[in-house]
Amino acid sequence: MTARHLIRVAITLVLFIGFVAYIHGALPLRLVDQLERFAYDARVRLTMQGTVDPRIVIVDIDDKTLKEQGQWPLPRDKFAQMVDQLFNLYHVKLVAFDVSFPEADRSSDLSLLDQLSSGSLKDDQSFLREAGQIRPQLERDKLFAASIQHRPVVLGYTFYGINVPGGDRKVGLLSPPAIPQAHAQYPLVEIPKAVGYTTNLPILAQAAASQGFYSNSVDDDGSIRWADQLTEFDGNVYVSLDLAVLQVLQNNAPVNFGFEGGEQDMAHLEDITVGTAVIPIDDQMRSLVPYRGGYRSFPYVSATDVIKGVASAATLKDTVVYVGTSAAGLQDIRTTPVSSVFPGVEVHANFLSGVLDGRVMNAHPQYLRGAQIILLLLIAALITWVAMSKSVITGSLVMLGTALMVLFGNFALWKYFAVVFPLASPLIFLLMLYVFHSLYGFFVESRGKRHLSRMFSQYIPPELVEEMDTRKESASMESESRELTVMFADVRDFTSISEAMQPKDLSQLMNEYLTPMTRVIHTHRGTIDKYMGDAIMSFWGAPLHYPDHAKYAVETALKMTETLAELNKTFKAKGWPELRIGVGLTTGTMSVGDMGSEFRRAYTVMGDAVNLSSRLEGLTKEYKVQIICSEMTKDAAPDFTYLELDRVRVKGKEKPVAIYEPLGRTDTLDKNVKALLTRHKQALTLYRNQDWDGAEREFFALQQANPGRALYAMYLDRVSYFKNHPPGTGWDGVFVFKTK
């Protein structure tokens, strides 16, 4: 793994650790929290039913009620009349009050009667008798208590946490707890604790079927997404208003915890059950409110119409009634995921409706945290691998595809499994990984790529620059000694061609020749050293190192001859002369690097192998072939079949070298070529053994079979010469060239 890979891994690791810390609550990320809430709200709005639930009715203390029945607080006898009407006239199942009654009724008429009875009329027996008869009608708290007694009526109240100023006050009377001495029963379960409360008047609390506390759960943005379900006070556990309603609906059904896996601790706590109702909860004893729609997803009936007996009987019959208010002046308007103006009483109705339908989402399965971390780990591994090995476009497509997979997977969990899996955190993690890796690639790796391009773009194709960067090789223009394969390619009789053409036409001819030749060299991973008039010098194996450089060089030479044959057809159509080339190849150790003067420098090669390649290109004219390679190149590229031309000692070299003509890839040659090679080898053996008659016979036969090969006429001339001038017993079969 290279240094660049390690840096990318470090980038991923830092982000991964940060998000794991966020998942465990050790690192607050408010923006992620905000986006998570936004994503949750969007899913709620996208999947909510949008229908009206007729099973639950809201009796609304609206502006109409306040106008007709009196200012708030309404006299308790009005509530008594309401309850009597709901049960006696409308036959509802249950009435729950989203209204508290912690203080005695403050109606002035009873106070006035008491003042008169103890004041100026205290001695008026007739008045006192009348007062005694009237008084029960004015004791409105008793009237209200009498109306709710022995009926399924649930009252609400408020618990105070330790952070509430003055929250340790205790006003009113609590109902019996749902789980007495909870710590003794569930020592490993942690339940939010209250330090005080404000409930209802004892006379009302004792008369009601049950009481339940109001939820205080409000997110940081002021929206109500959660509802508190259980609170501990003085060692006992009490239920919310909605759980109390569920209990009374099911004949005071008990409340139990549901654990996954047998262990009764917070890690295995999944839900609470009330009779047949199963309610998923989180580690703070909260449940998500399953909103079924926007405002008025339940029938609303004005409280004054109920009191007067003019409400719709069909609407109210056999329903659960929540008594609350939508009047703006009574300050029970909330913000929810479905609306910024939402009556608090309808939050209760939504929760009860969701419980009855089994629509409460599970936001705290025990595997959730581990699943989040696994998802982040998979995203981290994928994006890091793509960043290290793929292009920017591929990386962008993978990022987009991964985001879509996360979105669709998350929506499937929501819709089909009722699981609220975090959406914003994996998407933000994915985006941050993409952005940071892209920035690193642009400012660091691209800088290195641009540096490579500046150094080598005039010598090698962009593909090799890209590969050099991908392989993260140490690229330098400093001179070094390396085994390479070098090629010289020259146009035959170029002087005659140039003399016969106009300069403009000659320039166009060379451009149309050099461009495709250069393309062939680049396609086969070659490095252009220089153009020398009509000649091209190139090499393989630098600056990008690869061991099979000789193979690419031989392939290039063969492809150049094929390309030239096609070019000549075009040249002929234009009236230009056809071109012939000679190509010399050799493999060996040479110096490669940036060489020159302080005025001009070039990335080039130098050494004996370079000189030999130039000599071999010149010998193509002597042997009348297009390509000649040395035995070093032949040995380094064994996938090709070669025709041995000769053993020569070129000018400036003492050591002889065998030279060959590449015929093509071995796996593509036919049997006729193989037969030629066998007879050719036999003829050379006879020639080198100075069996002149036998050699003459074989070369003559080869010439007759291959009239296009001038090589055999050359050997026949040599045999004729050696017959008259034998080379002697010390002859090694090497032909010496005195010129370049």
XYZ file of C-alpha atoms in Angstrom:
740
model
C 0.000 0.000 0.000
C 1.437 3.347 -1.076
C 1.574 6.559 0.914
C -1.361 7.944 -1.051
C -3.419 4.874 -0.215
C -2.577 5.282 3.459
C -3.666 8.930 3.375
C -6.998 7.949 1.838
C -7.478 5.225 4.431
C -6.687 7.771 7.149
C -9.301 10.177 5.745
C -11.911 7.434 5.828
C -10.884 6.275 9.290
C -11.166 9.749 10.815
C -14.647 10.268 9.375
C -15.733 6.761 10.367
C -14.567 7.181 13.970
C -16.322 10.554 14.148
C -19.641 9.133 12.999
C -19.337 6.088 15.266
C -18.803 8.484 18.158
C -21.904 10.380 17.021
C -23.947 7.170 16.942
C -22.856 6.400 20.512
C -23.707 9.939 21.637
C -20.098 10.875 22.374
C -19.859 13.480 19.613
C -22.745 15.923 19.104
C -23.402 16.832 15.475
C -26.278 19.293 15.491
C -26.454 19.606 11.725
C -26.801 15.837 11.372
C -29.503 15.860 14.052
C -31.357 18.608 12.227
C -31.152 16.813 8.891
C -32.187 13.549 10.540
C -35.310 15.246 11.860
C -35.979 16.710 8.430
C -35.636 13.269 6.831
C -37.946 11.762 9.441
C -40.602 14.415 8.857
C -40.398 13.900 5.103
C -40.986 10.159 5.480
C -43.917 10.801 7.830
C -45.576 13.136 5.343
C -44.831 10.811 2.447
C -46.352 7.705 4.058
C -49.148 9.041 6.281
C -52.625 7.723 5.475
C -54.301 11.082 5.054
C -57.703 9.722 6.089
C -60.085 10.572 8.952
C -60.341 8.024 11.784
C -63.997 7.898 12.968
C -63.161 5.792 16.055
C -61.760 8.781 17.926
C -63.581 12.099 18.257
C -62.244 15.375 19.587
C -64.691 17.422 21.649
C -63.254 20.845 21.090
C -63.400 23.681 23.577
C -63.272 26.119 20.692
C -63.981 29.805 20.371
C -67.653 29.039 19.829
C -67.784 27.210 23.167
C -66.080 30.032 25.021
C -68.519 32.515 23.484
C -71.636 30.519 24.392
C -70.649 28.804 27.661
C -68.458 31.421 29.297
C -64.811 32.391 29.539
C -62.024 30.016 30.426
C -61.918 28.250 32.759
C -65.394 26.930 32.173
C -67.435 26.254 35.292
C -67.124 22.640 36.367
C -70.869 22.079 36.033
C -70.397 22.643 32.299
C -67.921 19.776 32.240
C -70.382 17.720 34.269
C -73.119 18.406 31.729
C -70.697 17.515 28.915
C -69.811 14.168 30.481
C -73.440 13.329 31.185
C -74.396 14.127 27.619
C -71.537 12.104 26.153
C -72.447 8.970 28.052
C -76.217 9.298 28.430
C -77.150 10.844 25.103
C -74.289 9.949 22.757
C -73.176 6.622 24.262
C -69.424 7.079 23.866
C -66.962 4.415 25.009
C -64.544 6.587 26.964
C -63.782 10.211 27.674
C -60.207 11.453 28.189
C -59.468 15.018 29.250
C -56.520 16.864 27.785
C -57.387 19.394 30.495
C -56.253 19.440 34.137
C -58.310 20.453 37.168
C -55.748 21.106 39.918
C -57.696 23.911 41.626
C -61.204 24.202 42.987
C -63.854 25.769 40.824
C -63.596 29.528 41.133
C -67.156 30.453 40.243
C -68.219 33.577 42.200
C -71.821 32.567 43.045
C -70.835 29.947 45.645
C -68.417 32.403 47.238
C -71.174 35.025 47.362
C -73.598 32.567 48.963
C -71.022 31.693 51.633
C -70.352 35.373 52.336
C -74.077 36.110 52.801
C -74.596 33.015 54.956
C -71.797 34.068 57.276
C -72.468 37.793 57.032
C -75.474 40.026 57.090
C -77.991 37.188 56.551
C -76.548 34.722 59.013
C -79.545 35.162 61.303
C -82.132 34.897 58.516
C -83.371 31.331 58.923
C -85.460 31.447 55.773
C -82.374 32.463 53.753
C -80.243 29.815 55.380
C -82.778 27.107 54.499
C -82.872 28.257 50.888
C -79.113 28.493 50.819
C -78.796 24.933 52.063
C -81.012 23.730 49.256
C -79.175 25.772 46.605
C -75.630 24.991 47.776
C -75.345 21.452 46.280
C -76.165 22.913 42.888
C -73.344 25.416 43.256
C -70.691 22.921 44.442
C -69.538 22.370 40.880
C -66.484 20.245 41.678
C -68.770 17.747 43.402
C -71.132 17.874 40.433
C -68.221 17.171 38.070
C -66.925 14.384 40.315
C -70.372 12.814 40.448
C -70.633 12.901 36.669
C -67.328 11.073 36.075
C -67.634 8.589 38.918
C -68.179 4.991 37.847
C -67.638 5.974 34.241
C -64.636 5.362 31.924
C -63.211 8.843 32.303
C -59.464 9.514 32.259
C -57.967 12.752 33.504
C -54.604 14.237 32.591
C -51.906 15.806 34.741
C -48.324 17.038 34.658
C -45.084 15.576 35.994
C -42.029 17.805 36.548
C -38.436 16.826 35.937
C -35.470 17.855 38.028
C -34.591 20.683 35.629
C -37.943 22.466 35.981
C -37.783 25.468 38.353
C -40.052 24.747 41.302
C -40.709 21.305 39.878
C -40.576 19.598 43.254
C -44.070 20.834 44.171
C -46.752 18.223 44.672
C -50.280 19.392 43.907
C -53.314 17.111 43.809
C -53.614 13.362 44.129
C -51.868 10.684 42.081
C -53.705 7.568 40.928
C -52.285 4.166 41.886
C -49.080 3.425 39.903
C -49.031 1.087 36.923
C -45.895 -0.672 38.231
C -45.422 -0.321 42.002
C -41.846 -0.440 43.275
C -40.558 -0.819 39.728
C -36.885 -0.949 40.708
C -37.466 -4.088 42.737
C -39.116 -5.769 39.764
C -36.809 -4.373 37.048
C -33.519 -3.372 38.681
C -31.722 -2.961 35.311
C -34.386 -0.851 33.625
C -33.849 2.907 33.786
C -37.011 5.013 33.706
C -37.050 8.829 33.572
C -37.705 10.238 37.030
C -39.997 13.059 38.081
C -39.529 15.125 41.237
C -42.978 16.709 41.431
C -46.406 16.865 39.903
C -49.597 18.839 39.477
C -52.574 16.516 39.170
C -56.284 17.004 39.727
C -58.329 17.813 42.792
C -58.504 14.768 45.062
C -62.271 14.625 44.660
C -61.866 14.396 40.883
C -58.826 12.110 40.946
C -60.665 9.641 43.156
C -63.770 9.734 40.997
C -61.976 9.221 37.671
C -61.370 5.747 36.293
C -57.690 6.643 35.840
C -55.234 9.454 35.378
C -52.302 9.789 32.990
C -49.547 12.355 32.627
C -49.013 14.605 29.634
C -45.920 14.058 27.504
C -43.204 16.704 27.804
C -41.145 15.392 24.900
C -40.317 18.196 22.475
C -37.347 18.066 20.087
C -34.788 20.852 19.842
C -36.639 22.413 16.919
C -39.848 22.620 18.969
C -41.618 19.834 17.088
C -43.454 16.949 18.748
C -42.338 13.634 17.285
C -42.182 11.580 20.466
C -44.597 10.883 23.291
C -43.412 9.998 26.806
C -45.044 6.776 28.015
C -43.677 5.991 31.480
C -42.317 8.094 34.322
C -40.958 7.046 37.702
C -41.883 8.956 40.827
C -40.946 7.914 44.327
C -40.006 4.420 43.120
C -43.314 3.813 41.324
C -44.005 3.911 37.590
C -46.915 5.922 36.186
C -48.424 5.873 32.704
C -49.136 8.580 30.148
C -52.638 9.799 29.392
C -52.812 7.633 26.269
C -51.618 4.492 28.063
C -54.197 5.152 30.768
C -56.843 5.337 28.033
C -55.634 1.988 26.651
C -55.777 0.458 30.120
C -59.337 1.606 30.770
C -60.455 0.518 27.287
C -59.181 -2.980 28.128
C -60.675 -3.267 31.621
C -57.643 -1.844 33.433
C -55.171 -4.042 31.552
C -51.726 -4.194 33.185
C -48.587 -2.579 31.764
C -45.644 -4.887 31.076
C -42.195 -4.561 29.536
C -41.254 -6.528 26.433
C -37.655 -7.768 26.301
C -35.854 -9.351 23.370
C -33.576 -12.265 24.179
C -34.608 -12.916 27.776
C -32.373 -10.395 29.552
C -34.414 -7.773 31.420
C -32.157 -4.793 30.853
C -32.089 -1.666 28.734
C -30.113 -3.314 25.955
C -32.884 -5.863 25.419
C -35.904 -3.641 26.085
C -38.015 -3.437 22.926
C -41.553 -2.389 23.844
C -44.294 -2.156 26.449
C -47.594 -3.996 26.317
C -50.960 -2.825 27.542
C -53.343 -5.739 27.191
C -53.185 -6.692 23.509
C -51.488 -3.438 22.465
C -47.742 -3.604 21.777
C -45.977 -0.235 21.771
C -42.314 0.109 20.700
C -40.315 2.444 22.946
C -36.815 3.879 23.060
C -34.376 3.977 25.965
C -36.090 7.087 27.349
C -39.488 5.353 27.530
C -40.776 7.309 24.541
C -42.719 6.256 21.451
C -42.913 7.919 18.072
C -46.273 9.540 17.365
C -47.772 7.821 14.278
C -49.427 10.790 12.600
C -52.120 9.598 10.224
C -52.545 12.970 8.504
C -52.655 16.706 8.917
C -54.919 18.838 11.079
C -58.453 17.402 11.540
C -57.594 13.780 10.840
C -60.332 13.050 13.405
C -63.895 14.314 13.665
C -64.166 17.553 15.658
C -67.297 18.366 17.656
C -67.773 21.667 19.442
C -68.061 21.235 23.216
C -70.998 23.670 23.316
C -72.935 21.472 20.855
C -72.383 18.491 23.152
C -73.535 20.425 26.205
C -76.636 21.622 24.346
C -77.309 18.154 22.932
C -77.230 19.244 19.304
C -74.086 17.389 18.204
C -74.228 14.526 15.674
C -75.129 11.335 17.483
C -73.770 9.221 14.625
C -70.389 10.902 14.910
C -70.053 10.289 18.648
C -71.637 6.864 19.170
C -69.199 4.146 20.368
C -66.165 6.413 20.044
C -63.266 7.359 22.262
C -63.513 11.065 23.040
C -60.615 13.379 23.775
C -61.687 16.678 25.308
C -59.262 19.439 24.433
C -59.028 22.834 22.849
C -58.115 24.341 19.522
C -58.700 27.894 20.704
C -55.535 29.870 20.058
C -55.900 31.844 23.252
C -55.648 28.712 25.416
C -52.092 28.012 24.149
C -52.443 24.330 23.287
C -51.239 24.744 19.686
C -48.183 22.633 18.852
C -45.637 22.146 16.062
C -45.543 18.665 14.536
C -43.955 16.997 11.498
C -47.225 17.396 9.605
C -48.117 20.981 10.527
C -46.690 23.969 12.353
C -50.156 24.722 13.797
C -51.575 21.601 15.393
C -53.870 21.215 18.435
C -52.163 19.312 21.220
C -55.254 17.191 21.824
C -54.971 15.795 18.277
C -51.470 14.533 19.074
C -53.082 12.251 21.675
C -55.692 11.129 19.169
C -52.994 10.290 16.580
C -51.078 8.212 19.070
C -54.089 6.220 20.204
C -55.158 5.665 16.582
C -51.682 4.397 15.695
C -51.610 2.011 18.660
C -55.028 0.604 17.761
C -53.828 0.048 14.171
C -50.368 -1.230 15.131
C -48.692 1.660 13.280
C -46.270 2.832 15.952
C -42.807 2.822 14.369
C -39.886 1.026 15.974
C -37.031 3.479 16.409
C -35.007 1.563 18.963
C -34.502 -2.090 17.976
C -31.547 -3.509 19.867
C -29.640 -4.137 16.627
C -30.058 -0.548 15.352
C -26.755 0.865 16.570
C -24.781 -2.116 15.320
C -26.589 -2.022 11.979
C -25.729 1.673 11.607
C -22.047 1.004 12.211
C -22.022 -1.916 9.761
C -23.669 0.254 7.107
C -21.105 3.020 7.633
C -18.312 0.447 7.448
C -19.606 -0.904 4.123
C -19.940 2.612 2.727
C -16.438 3.481 3.944
C -14.887 0.382 2.373
C -16.665 0.873 -0.955
C -15.976 4.589 -1.369
C -12.343 4.265 -0.274
C -11.715 1.411 -2.697
C -13.338 3.354 -5.535
C -11.375 6.497 -4.659
C -8.090 4.584 -4.708
C -8.650 2.590 -7.875
C -11.294 4.211 -10.090
C -11.790 7.427 -12.028
C -13.645 10.481 -10.775
C -16.612 9.728 -13.044
C -16.799 6.148 -11.811
C -16.526 7.386 -8.236
C -19.387 9.821 -8.781
C -21.592 7.124 -10.271
C -20.807 4.739 -7.405
C -21.561 7.470 -4.873
C -24.888 8.225 -6.531
C -25.780 4.547 -6.775
C -24.886 3.971 -3.135
C -27.013 6.933 -2.065
C -29.976 5.565 -4.017
C -29.516 2.129 -2.440
C -29.449 3.684 1.035
C -32.587 5.700 0.243
C -34.568 2.778 -1.142
C -33.384 0.413 1.598
C -34.313 2.921 4.268
C -37.748 3.472 2.762
C -38.321 -0.307 2.559
C -37.486 -0.705 6.258
C -39.906 2.121 7.054
C -42.787 0.964 4.902
C -42.625 -2.812 5.222
C -40.997 -3.386 8.627
C -42.053 -0.231 10.561
C -38.424 0.419 11.468
C -37.096 3.980 11.610
C -33.513 3.584 10.435
C -31.392 6.753 10.446
C -31.181 8.217 6.967
C -29.304 11.500 7.219
C -26.210 10.145 8.980
C -25.278 7.489 6.374
C -26.007 9.888 3.511
C -23.957 12.678 5.085
C -21.166 10.202 5.830
C -21.286 9.074 2.197
C -21.247 12.659 0.938
C -18.391 13.675 3.239
C -16.323 10.681 2.159
C -16.920 11.566 -1.478
C -16.129 15.256 -0.977
C -12.976 14.702 1.104
C -11.613 12.049 -1.239
C -12.448 14.232 -4.243
C -10.704 17.217 -2.684
C -7.685 15.092 -1.864
C -7.668 13.743 -5.412
C -7.981 17.215 -6.915
C -5.531 19.143 -4.779
C -2.982 16.412 -4.061
C -3.194 13.536 -6.513
C -4.166 15.716 -9.478
C -1.238 17.958 -8.696
C 0.997 14.916 -8.931
C -0.743 13.862 -12.124
C -0.293 17.326 -13.606
C 3.375 17.161 -12.633
C 3.691 13.828 -14.432
C 1.864 15.237 -17.416
C 4.197 18.233 -17.607
C 7.203 15.958 -17.489
C 6.137 13.229 -19.872
C 3.126 14.319 -21.962
C 5.289 15.123 -24.994
C 6.876 11.666 -24.840
C 4.131 9.229 -23.824
C 0.341 9.062 -24.336
C -2.091 10.320 -21.661
C -3.044 6.715 -20.906
C 0.454 5.961 -19.664
C 0.509 9.153 -17.599
C -2.773 7.990 -16.029
C -1.340 4.531 -15.419
C 1.788 5.968 -13.856
C -0.390 7.921 -11.459
C -2.660 4.932 -10.793
C 0.289 2.645 -10.084
C 1.810 5.433 -7.984
C 5.266 4.689 -9.356
C 8.027 7.043 -8.429
C 8.397 8.963 -11.681
C 11.498 11.032 -12.219
C 13.377 12.474 -15.146
C 16.717 11.929 -13.444
C 19.050 9.659 -15.385
C 19.189 6.002 -14.457
C 20.389 2.739 -15.943
C 17.571 0.417 -16.990
C 16.904 -2.416 -19.437
C 14.814 -1.037 -22.289
C 13.970 -1.749 -25.900
C 14.754 1.014 -28.378
C 13.549 1.468 -31.949
C 14.672 3.539 -34.931
C 12.267 3.862 -37.864
C 13.397 5.632 -41.043
C 11.775 6.345 -44.413
C 13.670 4.800 -47.335
C 14.934 7.099 -50.125
C 13.533 10.146 -48.358
C 16.030 12.447 -50.084
C 14.682 11.489 -53.508
C 11.108 11.874 -52.309
C 11.733 15.336 -50.826
C 13.439 16.567 -54.000
C 10.451 15.540 -56.098
C 7.773 17.275 -53.964
C 6.822 20.841 -53.150
C 7.663 21.838 -49.544
C 3.993 22.243 -48.610
C 3.078 18.842 -50.010
C 6.118 17.258 -48.381
C 5.152 18.733 -45.016
C 1.609 17.423 -45.382
C 2.918 14.008 -46.397
C 5.158 13.741 -43.351
C 2.389 14.898 -41.030
C 0.048 12.253 -42.409
C 2.821 9.657 -42.025
C 4.157 10.602 -38.595
C 0.750 11.032 -36.932
C -0.514 7.440 -37.391
C 2.982 6.046 -36.722
C 3.104 7.960 -33.455
C -0.374 6.760 -32.603
C 0.744 3.152 -33.112
C 3.731 3.707 -30.816
C 1.557 5.322 -28.130
C -1.083 2.623 -28.411
C 1.589 0.039 -27.690
C 2.938 1.892 -24.627
C 5.923 3.393 -26.385
C 7.743 6.614 -25.468
C 8.598 9.012 -28.284
C 12.216 10.082 -27.930
C 12.463 12.418 -30.915
C 11.644 12.993 -34.563
C 14.695 13.318 -36.783
C 13.372 14.546 -40.105
C 11.748 11.434 -41.550
C 12.980 9.199 -38.711
C 11.329 8.301 -35.404
C 13.258 7.255 -32.331
C 11.258 5.636 -29.536
C 11.736 3.259 -26.640
C 9.809 1.016 -24.268
C 10.132 0.408 -20.520
C 10.499 4.007 -19.301
C 9.337 6.143 -17.664
C 6.736 3.502 -16.745
C 8.480 0.255 -15.955
C 7.048 -3.014 -17.239
C 9.011 -6.234 -17.871
C 7.523 -7.105 -21.298
C 8.730 -3.963 -23.033
C 10.348 -5.974 -25.848
C 6.995 -7.593 -26.706
C 5.340 -4.187 -27.083
C 8.220 -2.942 -29.229
C 8.001 -5.914 -31.654
C 4.201 -5.559 -31.823
C 4.675 -1.887 -32.625
C 7.112 -2.576 -35.458
C 4.785 -5.139 -37.052
C 1.785 -2.815 -36.666
C 3.712 0.082 -38.217
C 4.327 -1.935 -41.390
C 0.614 -2.848 -41.559
C -0.392 0.769 -41.016
C 2.041 1.975 -43.663
C 0.488 -0.401 -46.214
C -2.918 1.237 -45.593
C -1.398 4.716 -45.700
C 0.224 4.035 -49.061
C -3.216 3.402 -50.552
C -4.247 6.892 -49.436
C -0.987 8.427 -50.635
C -1.373 6.794 -54.021
C -4.913 8.187 -54.359
C -3.520 11.668 -53.661
C -0.749 11.278 -56.207
C 1.947 11.093 -53.565
C 4.817 8.597 -53.642
C 4.445 5.412 -51.646
C 6.718 5.147 -48.604
C 8.914 2.321 -47.426
C 10.430 2.173 -43.972
C 13.196 0.388 -42.174
C 12.870 -0.435 -38.482
C 15.695 -1.420 -36.152
C 15.056 -2.876 -32.678
C 17.315 -3.944 -29.877
C 17.014 -4.619 -26.162
C 19.635 -3.883 -23.582
C 20.779 -1.819 -20.657
C 20.971 1.896 -21.380
C 20.832 5.255 -19.648
C 17.485 6.995 -19.637
C 16.608 10.399 -18.248
C 16.552 14.132 -18.772
C 19.672 15.023 -20.728
C 20.938 18.053 -22.600
C 22.290 21.511 -21.895
C 21.112 24.429 -19.838
C 19.455 25.758 -23.001
C 17.581 22.654 -24.070
C 16.958 19.294 -22.479
C 15.052 16.166 -23.447
C 13.983 12.849 -21.925
C 16.074 10.422 -23.971
C 18.160 7.236 -23.966
C 21.855 6.710 -24.549
C 24.174 3.717 -24.720
C 25.595 0.943 -26.917
C 22.149 -0.620 -27.340
C 20.844 2.660 -28.764
C 23.700 2.785 -31.265
C 23.122 -0.853 -32.220
C 19.442 -0.175 -32.881
C 20.397 2.642 -35.242
C 22.846 0.321 -37.059
C 20.162 -2.378 -37.372
C 17.765 0.121 -38.927
C 20.474 0.868 -41.521
C 20.946 -2.855 -42.223
C 17.320 -3.189 -43.353
C 18.485 -1.688 -46.656
C 21.207 -4.340 -47.007
C 18.907 -7.273 -46.251
C 15.927 -5.789 -48.090
C 13.560 -6.272 -45.125
C 11.391 -3.815 -43.187
C 12.289 -4.886 -39.650
C 15.472 -6.145 -38.052
C 15.842 -6.901 -34.358
C 18.752 -8.152 -32.322
C 18.937 -11.546 -30.660
C 18.445 -9.781 -27.280
C 15.050 -8.518 -28.419
C 14.194 -11.953 -29.853
C 14.983 -13.633 -26.542
C 13.012 -10.994 -24.574
C 9.902 -11.385 -26.773
C 9.438 -15.150 -27.253
C 5.796 -14.917 -28.342
C 6.872 -14.133 -31.910
C 8.422 -16.163 -34.701
C 11.638 -14.822 -36.194
C 13.621 -15.468 -39.334
C 17.358 -15.388 -38.629
C 18.990 -13.086 -41.161
C 22.665 -13.234 -40.300
C 25.391 -12.840 -37.743
C 26.995 -9.460 -38.181
C 29.621 -7.189 -36.724
C 28.468 -3.631 -37.245
C 30.741 -0.622 -37.469
C 31.935 0.464 -34.049
C 31.151 -2.910 -32.399
C 33.633 -5.724 -31.875
C 31.140 -8.246 -30.572
C 29.057 -9.902 -33.290
C 25.271 -10.042 -32.961
C 22.666 -12.292 -34.520
C 19.961 -10.359 -36.331
C 16.399 -11.467 -37.050
C 13.288 -10.448 -38.939
C 10.083 -10.759 -36.872
C 7.444 -12.556 -38.952
C 4.487 -12.303 -36.562
C 3.000 -13.911 -33.480
C 3.733 -17.606 -33.304
C 0.098 -18.529 -32.704
C -1.015 -16.857 -35.955
C 1.521 -18.283 -38.458
C 0.614 -21.041 -40.933
C 2.494 -24.248 -41.739
C 4.107 -22.782 -44.867
C 6.042 -20.335 -42.726
C 7.152 -23.158 -40.474
C 8.410 -25.079 -43.500
C 10.285 -22.004 -44.686
C 11.939 -21.599 -41.291
C 13.081 -25.223 -41.265
C 14.705 -25.041 -44.698
C 16.120 -21.578 -43.979
C 17.788 -22.838 -40.830
C 19.247 -25.782 -42.732
C 20.646 -23.458 -45.420
C 22.311 -21.228 -42.800
C 23.872 -24.287 -41.147
C 25.390 -25.411 -44.443
C 26.602 -21.879 -45.132
C 28.326 -21.557 -41.753
C 29.862 -25.018 -42.124
C 31.356 -23.807 -45.440
C 29.439 -26.465 -47.390
C 29.136 -24.110 -50.314
C 27.536 -26.513 -52.732
C 24.908 -27.591 -50.255
C 24.297 -24.013 -49.164
C 24.009 -22.873 -52.772
C 21.480 -25.595 -53.495
C 19.310 -24.702 -50.487
C 19.456 -20.937 -51.013
C 18.588 -21.392 -54.644
C 15.572 -23.506 -53.722
C 14.494 -20.909 -51.175
C 14.877 -18.160 -53.765
C 12.708 -20.043 -56.211
C 10.057 -20.642 -53.544
C 10.208 -17.041 -52.267
C 11.047 -14.789 -55.207
C 10.093 -11.696 -53.262
C 12.857 -12.184 -50.720
C 16.105 -10.523 -51.893
C 17.850 -12.113 -48.905
C 18.495 -15.363 -50.774
C 20.020 -13.614 -53.797
C 22.409 -11.907 -51.368
C 23.402 -15.265 -49.879
C 23.902 -16.793 -53.339
C 26.275 -13.949 -54.158
C 28.189 -14.586 -50.945
C 28.418 -18.334 -51.630
C 29.739 -17.622 -55.096
C 32.372 -15.322 -53.628
C 33.410 -17.727 -50.872
C 33.775 -20.555 -53.375
C 36.542 -18.581 -55.051
C 37.827 -16.966 -51.869
C 37.373 -19.413 -48.965
C 37.309 -17.647 -45.557
C 39.491 -20.261 -43.918
C 39.037 -22.651 -41.019
C 38.779 -19.921 -38.347
C 35.771 -18.314 -39.944
C 32.859 -17.787 -37.455
C 30.146 -17.078 -40.025
C 30.000 -13.402 -39.064
C 29.654 -10.791 -41.795
C 31.468 -7.541 -41.073
C 29.989 -4.183 -42.136
C 32.483 -1.365 -42.564
C 29.891 1.422 -42.917
C 26.984 2.655 -40.814
